[in-house]
Amino acid sequence: FFKQKTAYEIYQCDWSSDVCSSDLKMGTRGWIESSNAGRRFPADADPRLLAWTLDEMGKSDVNVMIASFIWTSNVDAEPYLPKIKTPVLAIYPQSGVITKEEHIDTLRNKVPDIRIVRIPLQAHSLQIIAPATCAETLLHFAARHDGMACHEQ
């Protein structure tokens, strides 16, 4: 999450490494299918939802997917967090395997105006599993800052 490599080091990634080459062999769909299990979605997720997500995410170019994964796994954003001057809403699962408590603590301690909301789920893809909860949370957060009432039209 908040790690140590520079953009230059990431650019110089050895694309023939075991991780990258195995991802290339599996392709986008294979990687997504293997990484969805127990990480992005709960174990009891609707199989149709998993199939839809696999179809949509599977449209991505495997090289872009690998580059994005490497970048998000290695970029150190922590020095920039105290410089954020706008209100921030962070929506996270109550627990999970991708985001760790130390990540939440770092955000809480380093971002000056952050509101952290924990959704009582373990799935990482909250926007897909709980879209209404995420949307309502965002509406109320925005209302606190723009003065517009949240209500149905």
PDB file of C-alpha atoms in Angstrom:
ATOM      1  CA  PHE A   1       0.000   0.000   0.000  1.00  0.00           C
ATOM      2  CA  PHE A   2       2.520   2.637   1.116  1.00  0.00           C
ATOM      3  CA  LYS A   3       5.820   1.184  -0.022  1.00  0.00           C
ATOM      4  CA  GLN A   4       9.235   2.139  -1.229  1.00  0.00           C
ATOM      5  CA  LYS A   5       9.912   2.024  -4.992  1.00  0.00           C
ATOM      6  CA  THR A   6      10.325   5.059  -7.203  1.00  0.00           C
ATOM      7  CA  ALA A   7       8.580   5.451 -10.555  1.00  0.00           C
ATOM      8  CA  TYR A   8      11.920   4.786 -12.259  1.00  0.00           C
ATOM      9  CA  GLU A   9      12.360   1.514 -10.357  1.00  0.00           C
ATOM     10  CA  ILE A  10       8.841   0.457 -11.285  1.00  0.00           C
ATOM     11  CA  TYR A  11       9.481   1.374 -14.914  1.00  0.00           C
ATOM     12  CA  GLN A  12      12.572  -0.832 -14.821  1.00  0.00           C
ATOM     13  CA  CYS A  13      10.533  -3.853 -13.628  1.00  0.00           C
ATOM     14  CA  ASP A  14      11.838  -7.137 -14.941  1.00  0.00           C
ATOM     15  CA  TRP A  15       8.804  -8.184 -16.984  1.00  0.00           C
ATOM     16  CA  SER A  16      10.261 -11.665 -17.297  1.00  0.00           C
ATOM     17  CA  SER A  17      10.089 -12.229 -13.539  1.00  0.00           C
ATOM     18  CA  ASP A  18       8.113 -15.210 -12.300  1.00  0.00           C
ATOM     19  CA  VAL A  19       5.122 -13.114 -11.246  1.00  0.00           C
ATOM     20  CA  CYS A  20       4.895 -11.133 -14.454  1.00  0.00           C
ATOM     21  CA  SER A  21       5.531 -14.058 -16.783  1.00  0.00           C
ATOM     22  CA  SER A  22       3.017 -16.282 -14.989  1.00  0.00           C
ATOM     23  CA  ASP A  23       0.431 -13.493 -15.213  1.00  0.00           C
ATOM     24  CA  LEU A  24       1.163 -13.128 -18.914  1.00  0.00           C
ATOM     25  CA  LYS A  25       0.654 -16.867 -19.428  1.00  0.00           C
ATOM     26  CA  MET A  26      -2.621 -16.886 -17.476  1.00  0.00           C
ATOM     27  CA  GLY A  27      -3.889 -13.820 -19.292  1.00  0.00           C
ATOM     28  CA  THR A  28      -6.195 -11.219 -17.821  1.00  0.00           C
ATOM     29  CA  ARG A  29      -9.144 -13.548 -17.258  1.00  0.00           C
ATOM     30  CA  GLY A  30      -6.996 -16.230 -15.634  1.00  0.00           C
ATOM     31  CA  TRP A  31      -5.352 -13.770 -13.272  1.00  0.00           C
ATOM     32  CA  ILE A  32      -8.668 -12.179 -12.304  1.00  0.00           C
ATOM     33  CA  GLU A  33     -10.285 -15.549 -11.734  1.00  0.00           C
ATOM     34  CA  SER A  34      -7.442 -16.712  -9.488  1.00  0.00           C
ATOM     35  CA  SER A  35      -7.237 -13.437  -7.563  1.00  0.00           C
ATOM     36  CA  ASN A  36     -10.991 -13.001  -7.029  1.00  0.00           C
ATOM     37  CA  ALA A  37     -11.247 -16.022  -4.750  1.00  0.00           C
ATOM     38  CA  GLY A  38     -11.539 -14.808  -1.171  1.00  0.00           C
ATOM     39  CA  ARG A  39     -10.069 -11.367  -1.908  1.00  0.00           C
ATOM     40  CA  ARG A  40     -12.379  -9.153  -3.890  1.00  0.00           C
ATOM     41  CA  PHE A  41     -15.656 -10.902  -3.137  1.00  0.00           C
ATOM     42  CA  PRO A  42     -17.136 -12.853  -0.241  1.00  0.00           C
ATOM     43  CA  ALA A  43     -17.118 -16.644  -0.492  1.00  0.00           C
ATOM     44  CA  ASP A  44     -20.893 -16.694  -0.926  1.00  0.00           C
ATOM     45  CA  ALA A  45     -20.960 -14.129  -3.764  1.00  0.00           C
ATOM     46  CA  ASP A  46     -23.506 -14.735  -6.500  1.00  0.00           C
ATOM     47  CA  PRO A  47     -21.797 -16.748  -9.267  1.00  0.00           C
ATOM     48  CA  ARG A  48     -23.485 -14.496 -11.860  1.00  0.00           C
ATOM     49  CA  LEU A  49     -21.829 -11.457 -10.281  1.00  0.00           C
ATOM     50  CA  LEU A  50     -18.451 -13.180 -10.397  1.00  0.00           C
ATOM     51  CA  ALA A  51     -19.000 -14.134 -14.054  1.00  0.00           C
ATOM     52  CA  TRP A  52     -20.043 -10.577 -14.965  1.00  0.00           C
ATOM     53  CA  THR A  53     -17.041  -9.100 -13.181  1.00  0.00           C
ATOM     54  CA  LEU A  54     -14.732 -11.601 -14.854  1.00  0.00           C
ATOM     55  CA  ASP A  55     -16.201 -10.704 -18.255  1.00  0.00           C
ATOM     56  CA  GLU A  56     -15.828  -6.957 -17.666  1.00  0.00           C
ATOM     57  CA  MET A  57     -12.391  -7.007 -16.061  1.00  0.00           C
ATOM     58  CA  GLY A  58     -11.267  -9.641 -18.550  1.00  0.00           C
ATOM     59  CA  LYS A  59     -11.467  -7.033 -21.306  1.00  0.00           C
ATOM     60  CA  SER A  60      -8.355  -5.343 -19.894  1.00  0.00           C
ATOM     61  CA  ASP A  61      -5.002  -5.741 -21.605  1.00  0.00           C
ATOM     62  CA  VAL A  62      -2.823  -8.086 -19.547  1.00  0.00           C
ATOM     63  CA  ASN A  63       0.205  -5.770 -19.770  1.00  0.00           C
ATOM     64  CA  VAL A  64      -1.830  -2.829 -18.446  1.00  0.00           C
ATOM     65  CA  MET A  65      -3.176  -5.033 -15.658  1.00  0.00           C
ATOM     66  CA  ILE A  66       0.323  -6.138 -14.640  1.00  0.00           C
ATOM     67  CA  ALA A  67       1.698  -2.574 -14.780  1.00  0.00           C
ATOM     68  CA  SER A  68      -1.206  -1.302 -12.656  1.00  0.00           C
ATOM     69  CA  PHE A  69      -0.733  -4.070 -10.116  1.00  0.00           C
ATOM     70  CA  ILE A  70       3.010  -3.434  -9.858  1.00  0.00           C
ATOM     71  CA  TRP A  71       2.498   0.320  -9.587  1.00  0.00           C
ATOM     72  CA  THR A  72      -0.172   0.125  -6.874  1.00  0.00           C
ATOM     73  CA  SER A  73       1.857  -2.476  -4.991  1.00  0.00           C
ATOM     74  CA  ASN A  74       5.055  -0.446  -4.931  1.00  0.00           C
ATOM     75  CA  VAL A  75       4.421   3.298  -4.998  1.00  0.00           C
ATOM     76  CA  ASP A  76       5.030   5.114  -1.728  1.00  0.00           C
ATOM     77  CA  ALA A  77       2.217   7.633  -1.270  1.00  0.00           C
ATOM     78  CA  GLU A  78       2.765   8.240   2.442  1.00  0.00           C
ATOM     79  CA  PRO A  79       4.921  11.402   2.106  1.00  0.00           C
ATOM     80  CA  TYR A  80       2.128  13.068   0.126  1.00  0.00           C
ATOM     81  CA  LEU A  81      -0.737  12.286   2.503  1.00  0.00           C
ATOM     82  CA  PRO A  82      -0.225  15.296   4.854  1.00  0.00           C
ATOM     83  CA  LYS A  83      -0.289  17.584   1.800  1.00  0.00           C
ATOM     84  CA  ILE A  84      -3.888  16.685   0.931  1.00  0.00           C
ATOM     85  CA  LYS A  85      -5.942  19.810   1.596  1.00  0.00           C
ATOM     86  CA  THR A  86      -9.420  18.696   0.531  1.00  0.00           C
ATOM     87  CA  PRO A  87     -11.866  16.598   2.549  1.00  0.00           C
ATOM     88  CA  VAL A  88     -11.354  12.879   1.867  1.00  0.00           C
ATOM     89  CA  LEU A  89     -13.824  10.025   2.175  1.00  0.00           C
ATOM     90  CA  ALA A  90     -12.278   6.579   2.541  1.00  0.00           C
ATOM     91  CA  ILE A  91     -14.681   3.629   2.359  1.00  0.00           C
ATOM     92  CA  TYR A  92     -13.163   0.330   3.484  1.00  0.00           C
ATOM     93  CA  PRO A  93     -14.426  -3.108   4.461  1.00  0.00           C
ATOM     94  CA  GLN A  94     -14.543  -3.859   8.163  1.00  0.00           C
ATOM     95  CA  SER A  95     -11.885  -6.495   7.568  1.00  0.00           C
ATOM     96  CA  GLY A  96     -10.255  -8.142   4.609  1.00  0.00           C
ATOM     97  CA  VAL A  97      -7.079  -9.503   3.103  1.00  0.00           C
ATOM     98  CA  ILE A  98      -6.099  -6.586   0.855  1.00  0.00           C
ATOM     99  CA  THR A  99      -6.279  -3.548   3.134  1.00  0.00           C
ATOM    100  CA  LYS A 100      -4.617  -3.952   6.492  1.00  0.00           C
ATOM    101  CA  GLU A 101      -5.301  -2.050   9.719  1.00  0.00           C
ATOM    102  CA  GLU A 102      -1.932  -0.290   9.528  1.00  0.00           C
ATOM    103  CA  HIS A 103      -3.029   1.186   6.167  1.00  0.00           C
ATOM    104  CA  ILE A 104      -6.167   2.610   7.779  1.00  0.00           C
ATOM    105  CA  ASP A 105      -4.140   3.908  10.724  1.00  0.00           C
ATOM    106  CA  THR A 106      -1.685   5.602   8.359  1.00  0.00           C
ATOM    107  CA  LEU A 107      -4.510   7.347   6.526  1.00  0.00           C
ATOM    108  CA  ARG A 108      -6.160   8.382   9.798  1.00  0.00           C
ATOM    109  CA  ASN A 109      -2.892   9.789  11.145  1.00  0.00           C
ATOM    110  CA  LYS A 110      -1.547  11.428   7.981  1.00  0.00           C
ATOM    111  CA  VAL A 111      -4.525  12.823   6.022  1.00  0.00           C
ATOM    112  CA  PRO A 112      -5.650  16.035   7.739  1.00  0.00           C
ATOM    113  CA  ASP A 113      -9.371  15.964   6.864  1.00  0.00           C
ATOM    114  CA  ILE A 114     -10.338  12.335   6.366  1.00  0.00           C
ATOM    115  CA  ARG A 115     -13.553  10.517   7.127  1.00  0.00           C
ATOM    116  CA  ILE A 116     -13.028   6.754   7.263  1.00  0.00           C
ATOM    117  CA  VAL A 117     -16.160   4.639   6.946  1.00  0.00           C
ATOM    118  CA  ARG A 118     -16.003   0.896   7.562  1.00  0.00           C
ATOM    119  CA  ILE A 119     -18.620  -1.236   5.813  1.00  0.00           C
ATOM    120  CA  PRO A 120     -19.390  -4.449   7.736  1.00  0.00           C
ATOM    121  CA  LEU A 121     -18.114  -6.760   4.999  1.00  0.00           C
ATOM    122  CA  GLN A 122     -14.861  -8.546   4.230  1.00  0.00           C
ATOM    123  CA  ALA A 123     -14.989  -8.044   0.458  1.00  0.00           C
ATOM    124  CA  HIS A 124     -12.583  -5.563  -1.123  1.00  0.00           C
ATOM    125  CA  SER A 125     -14.881  -4.668  -4.056  1.00  0.00           C
ATOM    126  CA  LEU A 126     -17.405  -2.785  -1.948  1.00  0.00           C
ATOM    127  CA  GLN A 127     -18.568  -0.669  -4.887  1.00  0.00           C
ATOM    128  CA  ILE A 128     -19.791  -3.881  -6.540  1.00  0.00           C
ATOM    129  CA  ILE A 129     -21.026  -5.793  -3.483  1.00  0.00           C
ATOM    130  CA  ALA A 130     -22.657  -2.837  -1.674  1.00  0.00           C
ATOM    131  CA  PRO A 131     -23.215  -0.081  -4.265  1.00  0.00           C
ATOM    132  CA  ALA A 132     -26.193   1.517  -2.504  1.00  0.00           C
ATOM    133  CA  THR A 133     -24.307   1.723   0.803  1.00  0.00           C
ATOM    134  CA  CYS A 134     -21.308   3.276  -0.928  1.00  0.00           C
ATOM    135  CA  ALA A 135     -23.471   5.770  -2.844  1.00  0.00           C
ATOM    136  CA  GLU A 136     -25.427   6.804   0.255  1.00  0.00           C
ATOM    137  CA  THR A 137     -22.206   7.230   2.231  1.00  0.00           C
ATOM    138  CA  LEU A 138     -20.787   9.414  -0.544  1.00  0.00           C
ATOM    139  CA  LEU A 139     -23.972  11.532  -0.740  1.00  0.00           C
ATOM    140  CA  HIS A 140     -23.931  12.226   2.988  1.00  0.00           C
ATOM    141  CA  PHE A 141     -20.218  13.019   2.928  1.00  0.00           C
ATOM    142  CA  ALA A 142     -20.744  15.484   0.079  1.00  0.00           C
ATOM    143  CA  ALA A 143     -23.713  17.065   1.880  1.00  0.00           C
ATOM    144  CA  ARG A 144     -21.517  17.779   4.902  1.00  0.00           C
ATOM    145  CA  HIS A 145     -19.238  19.808   2.662  1.00  0.00           C
ATOM    146  CA  ASP A 146     -21.477  21.428   0.060  1.00  0.00           C
ATOM    147  CA  GLY A 147     -24.573  22.146   2.162  1.00  0.00           C
ATOM    148  CA  MET A 148     -26.936  20.337  -0.232  1.00  0.00           C
ATOM    149  CA  ALA A 149     -29.511  18.103   1.455  1.00  0.00           C
ATOM    150  CA  CYS A 150     -29.443  14.400   0.600  1.00  0.00           C
ATOM    151  CA  HIS A 151     -32.847  13.174  -0.490  1.00  0.00           C
ATOM    152  CA  GLU A 152     -34.469  11.286  -3.318  1.00  0.00           C
ATOM    153  CA  GLN A 153     -35.800  13.310  -6.255  1.00  0.00           C
TER     154      GLN A 153
END
